[in-house]
Short mmCIF file of N, CA and C in Angstrom, two decimals:
data_model
loop_
_atom_site.label_atom_id
_atom_site.label_comp_id
_atom_site.label_asym_id
_atom_site.label_seq_id
_atom_site.Cartn_x
_atom_site.Cartn_y
_atom_site.Cartn_z
N ALA A 1 -8.42 -3.52 16.03
CA ALA A 1 -8.96 -4.49 16.96
C ALA A 1 -10.25 -5.09 16.40
N LEU A 2 -11.09 -4.22 15.82
CA LEU A 2 -12.35 -4.71 15.27
C LEU A 2 -12.10 -5.64 14.09
N SER A 3 -11.16 -5.28 13.24
CA SER A 3 -10.83 -6.14 12.10
C SER A 3 -10.27 -7.47 12.58
N GLY A 4 -9.40 -7.42 13.59
CA GLY A 4 -8.84 -8.64 14.16
C GLY A 4 -9.92 -9.54 14.74
N ALA A 5 -10.91 -8.92 15.39
CA ALA A 5 -12.01 -9.71 15.94
C ALA A 5 -12.83 -10.34 14.81
N GLY A 6 -13.04 -9.58 13.74
CA GLY A 6 -13.78 -10.13 12.59
C GLY A 6 -13.05 -11.29 11.95
N ILE A 7 -11.74 -11.16 11.78
CA ILE A 7 -10.95 -12.25 11.19
C ILE A 7 -10.93 -13.45 12.14
N GLY A 8 -10.81 -13.20 13.43
CA GLY A 8 -10.85 -14.29 14.41
C GLY A 8 -12.18 -15.03 14.37
N TYR A 9 -13.28 -14.29 14.24
CA TYR A 9 -14.60 -14.93 14.16
C TYR A 9 -14.72 -15.75 12.88
N LEU A 10 -14.24 -15.22 11.76
CA LEU A 10 -14.27 -15.99 10.51
C LEU A 10 -13.45 -17.27 10.63
N ASN A 11 -12.30 -17.19 11.29
CA ASN A 11 -11.50 -18.40 11.53
C ASN A 11 -12.25 -19.41 12.38
N PHE A 12 -13.00 -18.91 13.35
CA PHE A 12 -13.75 -19.78 14.26
C PHE A 12 -14.86 -20.54 13.54
N ILE A 13 -15.58 -19.87 12.64
CA ILE A 13 -16.73 -20.51 11.99
C ILE A 13 -16.39 -21.18 10.67
N ALA A 14 -15.15 -21.06 10.22
CA ALA A 14 -14.78 -21.52 8.88
C ALA A 14 -14.60 -23.03 8.80
N ASP A 15 -14.91 -23.57 7.62
CA ASP A 15 -14.58 -24.97 7.34
C ASP A 15 -13.13 -25.03 6.85
N ASP A 16 -12.66 -26.23 6.51
CA ASP A 16 -11.25 -26.39 6.13
C ASP A 16 -10.85 -25.55 4.92
N GLN A 17 -11.67 -25.55 3.87
CA GLN A 17 -11.33 -24.79 2.67
C GLN A 17 -11.34 -23.29 2.95
N MET A 18 -12.32 -22.85 3.72
CA MET A 18 -12.40 -21.43 4.05
C MET A 18 -11.19 -21.01 4.91
N LEU A 19 -10.75 -21.89 5.82
CA LEU A 19 -9.57 -21.59 6.62
C LEU A 19 -8.33 -21.43 5.74
N ARG A 20 -8.20 -22.30 4.74
CA ARG A 20 -7.07 -22.19 3.81
C ARG A 20 -7.14 -20.88 3.04
N ASP A 21 -8.34 -20.53 2.55
CA ASP A 21 -8.51 -19.28 1.82
C ASP A 21 -8.18 -18.07 2.69
N LEU A 22 -8.65 -18.09 3.94
CA LEU A 22 -8.35 -16.99 4.87
C LEU A 22 -6.86 -16.90 5.16
N SER A 23 -6.22 -18.05 5.30
CA SER A 23 -4.79 -18.07 5.55
C SER A 23 -4.02 -17.47 4.37
N LEU A 24 -4.38 -17.86 3.15
CA LEU A 24 -3.74 -17.31 1.96
C LEU A 24 -4.01 -15.82 1.83
N TRP A 25 -5.25 -15.40 2.13
CA TRP A 25 -5.60 -13.97 2.06
C TRP A 25 -4.74 -13.18 3.04
N SER A 26 -4.53 -13.73 4.25
CA SER A 26 -3.75 -13.00 5.25
C SER A 26 -2.27 -12.90 4.87
N MET A 27 -1.80 -13.79 3.98
CA MET A 27 -0.41 -13.72 3.50
C MET A 27 -0.30 -12.93 2.21
N GLY A 28 -1.42 -12.58 1.62
CA GLY A 28 -1.43 -11.82 0.38
C GLY A 28 -1.21 -12.69 -0.83
N SER A 29 -2.11 -12.57 -1.80
CA SER A 29 -1.99 -13.37 -3.01
C SER A 29 -2.75 -12.69 -4.14
N LEU A 30 -2.20 -12.78 -5.33
CA LEU A 30 -2.90 -12.28 -6.51
C LEU A 30 -3.46 -13.44 -7.34
N ALA A 31 -3.41 -14.65 -6.78
CA ALA A 31 -3.83 -15.84 -7.52
C ALA A 31 -5.30 -15.78 -7.90
N GLY A 32 -6.13 -15.18 -7.09
CA GLY A 32 -7.55 -15.14 -7.37
C GLY A 32 -8.00 -13.92 -8.16
N ALA A 33 -7.05 -13.14 -8.65
CA ALA A 33 -7.40 -11.91 -9.38
C ALA A 33 -8.11 -12.23 -10.69
N LYS A 34 -9.16 -11.48 -10.95
CA LYS A 34 -9.93 -11.63 -12.19
C LYS A 34 -9.94 -10.29 -12.91
N TRP A 35 -10.09 -10.33 -14.23
CA TRP A 35 -10.05 -9.10 -15.03
C TRP A 35 -11.16 -8.14 -14.65
N ASN A 36 -12.36 -8.66 -14.33
CA ASN A 36 -13.46 -7.77 -13.93
C ASN A 36 -13.11 -7.03 -12.64
N ASP A 37 -12.52 -7.76 -11.69
CA ASP A 37 -12.11 -7.13 -10.44
C ASP A 37 -11.03 -6.08 -10.68
N LEU A 38 -10.10 -6.42 -11.57
CA LEU A 38 -9.01 -5.50 -11.89
C LEU A 38 -9.53 -4.22 -12.53
N LEU A 39 -10.52 -4.35 -13.39
CA LEU A 39 -11.10 -3.18 -14.04
C LEU A 39 -11.74 -2.25 -13.00
N LEU A 40 -12.56 -2.81 -12.12
CA LEU A 40 -13.21 -1.99 -11.09
C LEU A 40 -12.17 -1.36 -10.15
N ALA A 41 -11.20 -2.17 -9.72
CA ALA A 41 -10.17 -1.64 -8.82
C ALA A 41 -9.33 -0.58 -9.53
N GLY A 42 -9.01 -0.81 -10.79
CA GLY A 42 -8.22 0.16 -11.55
C GLY A 42 -8.92 1.50 -11.66
N ILE A 43 -10.21 1.47 -11.95
CA ILE A 43 -10.98 2.72 -12.03
C ILE A 43 -10.96 3.43 -10.68
N GLY A 44 -11.19 2.68 -9.61
CA GLY A 44 -11.18 3.27 -8.28
C GLY A 44 -9.82 3.83 -7.89
N LEU A 45 -8.77 3.07 -8.18
CA LEU A 45 -7.43 3.51 -7.78
C LEU A 45 -6.92 4.67 -8.62
N ILE A 46 -7.26 4.70 -9.90
CA ILE A 46 -6.88 5.85 -10.74
C ILE A 46 -7.61 7.10 -10.27
N THR A 47 -8.89 6.95 -9.92
CA THR A 47 -9.65 8.07 -9.37
C THR A 47 -9.00 8.57 -8.08
N LEU A 48 -8.59 7.65 -7.22
CA LEU A 48 -7.92 8.05 -5.98
C LEU A 48 -6.61 8.76 -6.26
N LEU A 49 -5.84 8.29 -7.23
CA LEU A 49 -4.58 8.95 -7.56
C LEU A 49 -4.82 10.38 -8.03
N VAL A 50 -5.86 10.57 -8.84
CA VAL A 50 -6.20 11.93 -9.30
C VAL A 50 -6.57 12.81 -8.10
N LEU A 51 -7.35 12.26 -7.17
CA LEU A 51 -7.73 13.03 -5.99
C LEU A 51 -6.52 13.34 -5.11
N PHE A 52 -5.62 12.38 -4.97
CA PHE A 52 -4.39 12.64 -4.22
C PHE A 52 -3.58 13.74 -4.90
N MET A 53 -3.49 13.69 -6.23
CA MET A 53 -2.70 14.69 -6.97
C MET A 53 -3.29 16.09 -6.80
N LYS A 54 -4.62 16.18 -6.69
CA LYS A 54 -5.24 17.49 -6.46
C LYS A 54 -4.83 18.08 -5.12
N ASN A 55 -4.41 17.23 -4.19
CA ASN A 55 -3.99 17.68 -2.86
C ASN A 55 -2.48 17.75 -2.71
N ALA A 56 -1.73 17.55 -3.79
CA ALA A 56 -0.26 17.51 -3.71
C ALA A 56 0.32 18.82 -3.19
N SER A 57 -0.21 19.94 -3.62
CA SER A 57 0.32 21.23 -3.15
C SER A 57 0.13 21.39 -1.65
N GLY A 58 -1.03 20.99 -1.16
CA GLY A 58 -1.28 21.04 0.28
C GLY A 58 -0.36 20.12 1.05
N LEU A 59 -0.11 18.94 0.50
CA LEU A 59 0.82 18.01 1.14
C LEU A 59 2.24 18.57 1.15
N ASN A 60 2.62 19.25 0.06
CA ASN A 60 3.93 19.89 0.02
C ASN A 60 4.04 20.98 1.09
N ALA A 61 2.98 21.76 1.25
CA ALA A 61 2.98 22.81 2.28
C ALA A 61 3.07 22.19 3.67
N LEU A 62 2.44 21.05 3.85
CA LEU A 62 2.44 20.38 5.15
C LEU A 62 3.84 19.87 5.52
N LEU A 63 4.70 19.68 4.53
CA LEU A 63 6.09 19.29 4.81
C LEU A 63 6.81 20.34 5.63
N LEU A 64 6.37 21.59 5.53
CA LEU A 64 6.98 22.68 6.29
C LEU A 64 6.57 22.68 7.75
N GLY A 65 5.48 21.98 8.06
CA GLY A 65 4.92 21.94 9.40
C GLY A 65 3.49 22.44 9.37
N GLU A 66 2.72 22.05 10.36
CA GLU A 66 1.30 22.42 10.39
C GLU A 66 1.10 23.93 10.50
N ALA A 67 1.84 24.57 11.38
CA ALA A 67 1.67 26.02 11.56
C ALA A 67 2.00 26.77 10.28
N GLU A 68 3.08 26.38 9.62
CA GLU A 68 3.47 27.04 8.38
C GLU A 68 2.45 26.80 7.28
N ALA A 69 1.92 25.58 7.21
CA ALA A 69 0.90 25.27 6.20
C ALA A 69 -0.35 26.11 6.44
N LYS A 70 -0.73 26.30 7.71
CA LYS A 70 -1.88 27.15 8.02
C LYS A 70 -1.63 28.58 7.57
N HIS A 71 -0.42 29.08 7.79
CA HIS A 71 -0.07 30.44 7.36
C HIS A 71 -0.10 30.58 5.85
N LEU A 72 0.10 29.48 5.14
CA LEU A 72 0.04 29.49 3.68
C LEU A 72 -1.39 29.32 3.16
N GLY A 73 -2.35 29.23 4.07
CA GLY A 73 -3.75 29.15 3.68
C GLY A 73 -4.29 27.74 3.54
N ILE A 74 -3.57 26.75 4.01
CA ILE A 74 -4.02 25.35 3.93
C ILE A 74 -4.88 25.05 5.15
N ASN A 75 -6.05 24.48 4.91
CA ASN A 75 -6.88 24.00 6.01
C ASN A 75 -6.35 22.62 6.39
N VAL A 76 -5.45 22.61 7.36
CA VAL A 76 -4.69 21.40 7.70
C VAL A 76 -5.61 20.28 8.17
N GLN A 77 -6.57 20.59 9.02
CA GLN A 77 -7.47 19.55 9.53
C GLN A 77 -8.27 18.92 8.40
N SER A 78 -8.77 19.73 7.51
CA SER A 78 -9.52 19.22 6.37
C SER A 78 -8.64 18.37 5.46
N LEU A 79 -7.42 18.82 5.22
CA LEU A 79 -6.48 18.07 4.39
C LEU A 79 -6.17 16.71 5.02
N LYS A 80 -5.92 16.70 6.32
CA LYS A 80 -5.65 15.44 7.01
C LYS A 80 -6.82 14.48 6.90
N LYS A 81 -8.03 14.99 7.10
CA LYS A 81 -9.22 14.13 7.00
C LYS A 81 -9.36 13.56 5.60
N ARG A 82 -9.17 14.40 4.58
CA ARG A 82 -9.26 13.92 3.19
C ARG A 82 -8.23 12.84 2.92
N MET A 83 -7.01 13.05 3.38
CA MET A 83 -5.94 12.08 3.12
C MET A 83 -6.22 10.76 3.84
N ILE A 84 -6.73 10.83 5.05
CA ILE A 84 -7.05 9.61 5.79
C ILE A 84 -8.17 8.85 5.09
N ILE A 85 -9.21 9.57 4.66
CA ILE A 85 -10.33 8.91 3.98
C ILE A 85 -9.88 8.31 2.65
N LEU A 86 -9.14 9.08 1.85
CA LEU A 86 -8.66 8.56 0.57
C LEU A 86 -7.74 7.35 0.77
N SER A 87 -6.88 7.41 1.76
CA SER A 87 -5.98 6.29 2.04
C SER A 87 -6.76 5.06 2.48
N ALA A 88 -7.76 5.26 3.33
CA ALA A 88 -8.56 4.13 3.80
C ALA A 88 -9.32 3.47 2.65
N VAL A 89 -9.86 4.28 1.75
CA VAL A 89 -10.56 3.72 0.59
C VAL A 89 -9.59 2.94 -0.29
N GLY A 90 -8.41 3.50 -0.53
CA GLY A 90 -7.40 2.81 -1.33
C GLY A 90 -6.96 1.50 -0.71
N VAL A 91 -6.72 1.51 0.59
CA VAL A 91 -6.34 0.28 1.29
C VAL A 91 -7.48 -0.73 1.22
N GLY A 92 -8.71 -0.27 1.40
CA GLY A 92 -9.86 -1.18 1.32
C GLY A 92 -9.97 -1.85 -0.04
N ILE A 93 -9.79 -1.07 -1.09
CA ILE A 93 -9.87 -1.63 -2.45
C ILE A 93 -8.78 -2.68 -2.65
N THR A 94 -7.56 -2.34 -2.32
CA THR A 94 -6.45 -3.25 -2.60
C THR A 94 -6.48 -4.49 -1.72
N VAL A 95 -6.77 -4.33 -0.44
CA VAL A 95 -6.79 -5.49 0.46
C VAL A 95 -7.95 -6.42 0.12
N SER A 96 -9.07 -5.88 -0.33
CA SER A 96 -10.19 -6.75 -0.68
C SER A 96 -9.86 -7.65 -1.86
N LEU A 97 -8.97 -7.21 -2.74
CA LEU A 97 -8.61 -8.01 -3.91
C LEU A 97 -7.39 -8.89 -3.69
N SER A 98 -6.42 -8.39 -2.96
CA SER A 98 -5.14 -9.10 -2.90
C SER A 98 -4.80 -9.65 -1.52
N GLY A 99 -5.55 -9.29 -0.51
CA GLY A 99 -5.18 -9.67 0.84
C GLY A 99 -4.19 -8.68 1.41
N MET A 100 -3.61 -9.06 2.52
CA MET A 100 -2.69 -8.16 3.21
C MET A 100 -1.27 -8.39 2.71
N ILE A 101 -0.80 -7.47 1.90
CA ILE A 101 0.56 -7.54 1.36
C ILE A 101 1.36 -6.42 2.00
N GLY A 102 2.29 -6.83 2.85
CA GLY A 102 3.03 -5.85 3.62
C GLY A 102 4.24 -5.29 2.91
N PHE A 103 4.76 -4.25 3.46
CA PHE A 103 6.02 -3.61 3.12
C PHE A 103 5.98 -2.74 1.87
N ILE A 104 5.11 -2.98 0.92
CA ILE A 104 5.08 -2.12 -0.27
C ILE A 104 4.72 -0.70 0.15
N GLY A 105 3.68 -0.58 0.98
CA GLY A 105 3.28 0.74 1.44
C GLY A 105 4.28 1.39 2.37
N LEU A 106 5.18 0.60 2.96
CA LEU A 106 6.20 1.16 3.84
C LEU A 106 7.45 1.58 3.09
N ILE A 107 7.91 0.75 2.16
CA ILE A 107 9.21 1.04 1.55
C ILE A 107 9.13 1.86 0.27
N ILE A 108 8.07 1.69 -0.51
CA ILE A 108 8.00 2.36 -1.82
C ILE A 108 7.99 3.89 -1.68
N PRO A 109 7.20 4.48 -0.78
CA PRO A 109 7.27 5.95 -0.67
C PRO A 109 8.67 6.45 -0.28
N HIS A 110 9.37 5.70 0.58
CA HIS A 110 10.73 6.11 0.94
C HIS A 110 11.67 5.98 -0.24
N LEU A 111 11.54 4.89 -0.99
CA LEU A 111 12.36 4.72 -2.19
C LEU A 111 12.06 5.83 -3.20
N GLY A 112 10.77 6.14 -3.39
CA GLY A 112 10.38 7.22 -4.29
C GLY A 112 10.95 8.55 -3.86
N ARG A 113 10.92 8.81 -2.56
CA ARG A 113 11.47 10.07 -2.04
C ARG A 113 12.98 10.13 -2.24
N MET A 114 13.65 8.98 -2.11
CA MET A 114 15.09 8.95 -2.36
C MET A 114 15.40 9.21 -3.84
N LEU A 115 14.51 8.77 -4.74
CA LEU A 115 14.73 8.94 -6.17
C LEU A 115 14.32 10.31 -6.69
N SER A 116 13.19 10.84 -6.18
CA SER A 116 12.64 12.06 -6.78
C SER A 116 12.59 13.26 -5.86
N GLY A 117 12.87 13.08 -4.59
CA GLY A 117 12.76 14.19 -3.66
C GLY A 117 11.39 14.25 -3.01
N PRO A 118 11.15 15.28 -2.20
CA PRO A 118 9.93 15.33 -1.40
C PRO A 118 8.69 15.90 -2.11
N ASN A 119 8.82 16.39 -3.33
CA ASN A 119 7.68 17.02 -4.02
C ASN A 119 6.61 15.97 -4.32
N HIS A 120 5.44 16.14 -3.71
CA HIS A 120 4.36 15.17 -3.87
C HIS A 120 3.80 15.12 -5.29
N LYS A 121 4.04 16.16 -6.07
CA LYS A 121 3.56 16.14 -7.47
C LYS A 121 4.29 15.08 -8.29
N THR A 122 5.50 14.76 -7.91
CA THR A 122 6.22 13.66 -8.57
C THR A 122 6.23 12.40 -7.71
N LEU A 123 6.24 12.57 -6.39
CA LEU A 123 6.33 11.43 -5.49
C LEU A 123 5.10 10.53 -5.55
N LEU A 124 3.91 11.11 -5.62
CA LEU A 124 2.69 10.30 -5.63
C LEU A 124 2.60 9.40 -6.86
N PRO A 125 2.73 9.93 -8.08
CA PRO A 125 2.66 9.01 -9.23
C PRO A 125 3.84 8.05 -9.28
N LEU A 126 5.03 8.50 -8.86
CA LEU A 126 6.18 7.61 -8.85
C LEU A 126 5.97 6.47 -7.87
N SER A 127 5.41 6.76 -6.71
CA SER A 127 5.13 5.71 -5.72
C SER A 127 4.12 4.71 -6.26
N ALA A 128 3.09 5.20 -6.94
CA ALA A 128 2.10 4.29 -7.53
C ALA A 128 2.76 3.39 -8.57
N LEU A 129 3.60 3.97 -9.41
CA LEU A 129 4.28 3.19 -10.45
C LEU A 129 5.26 2.18 -9.85
N LEU A 130 6.09 2.63 -8.91
CA LEU A 130 7.06 1.73 -8.29
C LEU A 130 6.37 0.62 -7.49
N GLY A 131 5.29 0.96 -6.80
CA GLY A 131 4.54 -0.05 -6.05
C GLY A 131 3.97 -1.11 -6.97
N GLY A 132 3.41 -0.68 -8.10
CA GLY A 132 2.88 -1.63 -9.07
C GLY A 132 3.97 -2.50 -9.66
N LEU A 133 5.12 -1.90 -9.97
CA LEU A 133 6.24 -2.66 -10.53
C LEU A 133 6.79 -3.68 -9.53
N LEU A 134 6.96 -3.26 -8.28
CA LEU A 134 7.47 -4.19 -7.27
C LEU A 134 6.49 -5.33 -7.04
N LEU A 135 5.20 -5.02 -6.96
CA LEU A 135 4.21 -6.07 -6.74
C LEU A 135 4.17 -7.03 -7.91
N THR A 136 4.26 -6.52 -9.13
CA THR A 136 4.27 -7.38 -10.31
C THR A 136 5.50 -8.28 -10.32
N ALA A 137 6.66 -7.71 -10.03
CA ALA A 137 7.89 -8.51 -9.99
C ALA A 137 7.82 -9.56 -8.89
N ALA A 138 7.32 -9.18 -7.72
CA ALA A 138 7.21 -10.12 -6.61
C ALA A 138 6.22 -11.23 -6.94
N ASP A 139 5.12 -10.89 -7.61
CA ASP A 139 4.13 -11.90 -7.99
C ASP A 139 4.70 -12.86 -9.03
N MET A 140 5.44 -12.33 -10.00
CA MET A 140 6.06 -13.20 -11.00
C MET A 140 7.04 -14.16 -10.33
N PHE A 141 7.84 -13.65 -9.40
CA PHE A 141 8.77 -14.52 -8.68
C PHE A 141 8.02 -15.56 -7.85
N ALA A 142 6.94 -15.13 -7.18
CA ALA A 142 6.16 -16.04 -6.33
C ALA A 142 5.54 -17.18 -7.14
N ARG A 143 5.20 -16.90 -8.40
CA ARG A 143 4.58 -17.93 -9.24
C ARG A 143 5.58 -18.96 -9.76
N VAL A 144 6.84 -18.60 -9.88
CA VAL A 144 7.82 -19.54 -10.44
C VAL A 144 8.79 -20.10 -9.39
N ALA A 145 8.89 -19.49 -8.23
CA ALA A 145 9.90 -19.89 -7.24
C ALA A 145 9.69 -21.31 -6.74
N VAL A 146 8.47 -21.70 -6.48
CA VAL A 146 8.18 -23.04 -5.96
C VAL A 146 7.18 -23.75 -6.86
N SER A 147 7.34 -23.56 -8.17
CA SER A 147 6.44 -24.15 -9.15
C SER A 147 6.37 -25.66 -8.95
N PRO A 148 5.23 -26.28 -9.08
CA PRO A 148 3.96 -25.80 -9.59
C PRO A 148 3.08 -25.11 -8.54
N ALA A 149 3.51 -25.08 -7.28
CA ALA A 149 2.75 -24.36 -6.27
C ALA A 149 3.02 -22.87 -6.45
N GLU A 150 2.26 -22.06 -5.71
CA GLU A 150 2.47 -20.61 -5.78
C GLU A 150 2.69 -20.07 -4.38
N LEU A 151 3.81 -19.43 -4.20
CA LEU A 151 4.16 -18.80 -2.93
C LEU A 151 3.30 -17.54 -2.77
N PRO A 152 2.72 -17.31 -1.59
CA PRO A 152 1.97 -16.06 -1.40
C PRO A 152 2.87 -14.85 -1.60
N VAL A 153 2.41 -13.89 -2.37
CA VAL A 153 3.23 -12.73 -2.74
C VAL A 153 3.59 -11.89 -1.52
N GLY A 154 2.78 -11.95 -0.47
CA GLY A 154 3.10 -11.21 0.75
C GLY A 154 4.38 -11.70 1.40
N ILE A 155 4.67 -12.98 1.25
CA ILE A 155 5.93 -13.52 1.78
C ILE A 155 7.11 -12.96 1.00
N VAL A 156 6.97 -12.90 -0.31
CA VAL A 156 8.05 -12.37 -1.16
C VAL A 156 8.29 -10.89 -0.85
N THR A 157 7.22 -10.11 -0.74
CA THR A 157 7.41 -8.67 -0.46
C THR A 157 8.01 -8.46 0.93
N ALA A 158 7.67 -9.33 1.89
CA ALA A 158 8.27 -9.21 3.22
C ALA A 158 9.76 -9.55 3.18
N ILE A 159 10.13 -10.56 2.39
CA ILE A 159 11.54 -10.93 2.26
C ILE A 159 12.33 -9.79 1.62
N ILE A 160 11.72 -9.12 0.64
CA ILE A 160 12.38 -7.97 0.00
C ILE A 160 12.34 -6.75 0.91
N GLY A 161 11.20 -6.53 1.53
CA GLY A 161 10.97 -5.29 2.27
C GLY A 161 11.66 -5.19 3.60
N ALA A 162 11.77 -6.28 4.34
CA ALA A 162 12.36 -6.21 5.68
C ALA A 162 13.81 -5.72 5.65
N PRO A 163 14.68 -6.28 4.80
CA PRO A 163 16.06 -5.75 4.77
C PRO A 163 16.12 -4.29 4.32
N PHE A 164 15.29 -3.92 3.34
CA PHE A 164 15.29 -2.53 2.87
C PHE A 164 14.83 -1.59 3.98
N PHE A 165 13.81 -2.01 4.73
CA PHE A 165 13.30 -1.20 5.82
C PHE A 165 14.37 -1.04 6.91
N LEU A 166 15.09 -2.12 7.22
CA LEU A 166 16.19 -2.03 8.18
C LEU A 166 17.29 -1.10 7.67
N TYR A 167 17.58 -1.18 6.38
CA TYR A 167 18.56 -0.27 5.78
C TYR A 167 18.11 1.19 5.98
N LEU A 168 16.84 1.45 5.72
CA LEU A 168 16.32 2.81 5.91
C LEU A 168 16.45 3.26 7.36
N LEU A 169 16.13 2.36 8.28
CA LEU A 169 16.20 2.72 9.70
C LEU A 169 17.62 3.10 10.11
N PHE A 170 18.60 2.34 9.63
CA PHE A 170 19.97 2.58 10.07
C PHE A 170 20.66 3.71 9.31
N THR A 171 20.28 3.95 8.06
CA THR A 171 20.97 4.99 7.29
C THR A 171 20.25 6.33 7.30
N GLN A 172 18.97 6.34 7.59
CA GLN A 172 18.19 7.57 7.54
C GLN A 172 17.64 7.94 8.92
N ARG A 173 18.34 7.61 9.98
CA ARG A 173 17.82 7.77 11.34
C ARG A 173 17.14 9.10 11.60
N GLY A 174 17.77 10.19 11.34
CA GLY A 174 17.20 11.49 11.65
C GLY A 174 16.23 12.00 10.61
N LYS A 175 16.14 11.33 9.46
CA LYS A 175 15.33 11.82 8.35
C LYS A 175 13.96 11.19 8.27
N ILE A 176 13.78 10.00 8.85
CA ILE A 176 12.48 9.30 8.75
C ILE A 176 11.58 9.77 9.86
#
C-alpha cells in the first residue's frame, strides 16, 4: 500500500517524460541498464545467492514442516526472518534496475523444482540461472519483436508466464 501510494504520488507530480519513464518502469525494461549498475547489482546478487546457499540446509529441513525443522535444531523464526530480509534486498536491487518484471519469480522456482527436485542446494542456483536465462531471452525477443521500438520485457515475461502458471495450477493442484 505504501509503495502504491508512493508511485501514485510520483504519477501526480510527474511531467510528461517522467510519466513515460514511470510507465515503462512499471512494465519492466532493461533498456536503461548500464554496465556500472550491472556490476553493483551483480556483486549484491551474488552475495545474496551465497547467503541463501548458506541457509539451504535449513530450508530443506523446513520442507518437512516447522515442528520437524525445530526438532532438527533449526531456529525456524530466525530462518524465516533471514529469508524475508534477503528476499526483500534481492527484490529491491532488481526492481530498482529493471522495474517490475512479473512471473519470473513465480514460475522459475517451480520449473527448477520440476527439473531438479526440492533440494535447495541445487534449486537455488538453478533458479538463479534459469531466471537469468529466461530474462535474457525475453529481453532479446522484446528488442527485436517490434523493432525499431522496444517492447517492455515485463510484457514478454507475462505472455510467457501466464500460460505456464495456469498449467502449473491445473496440473499440480495438490502439490503447489
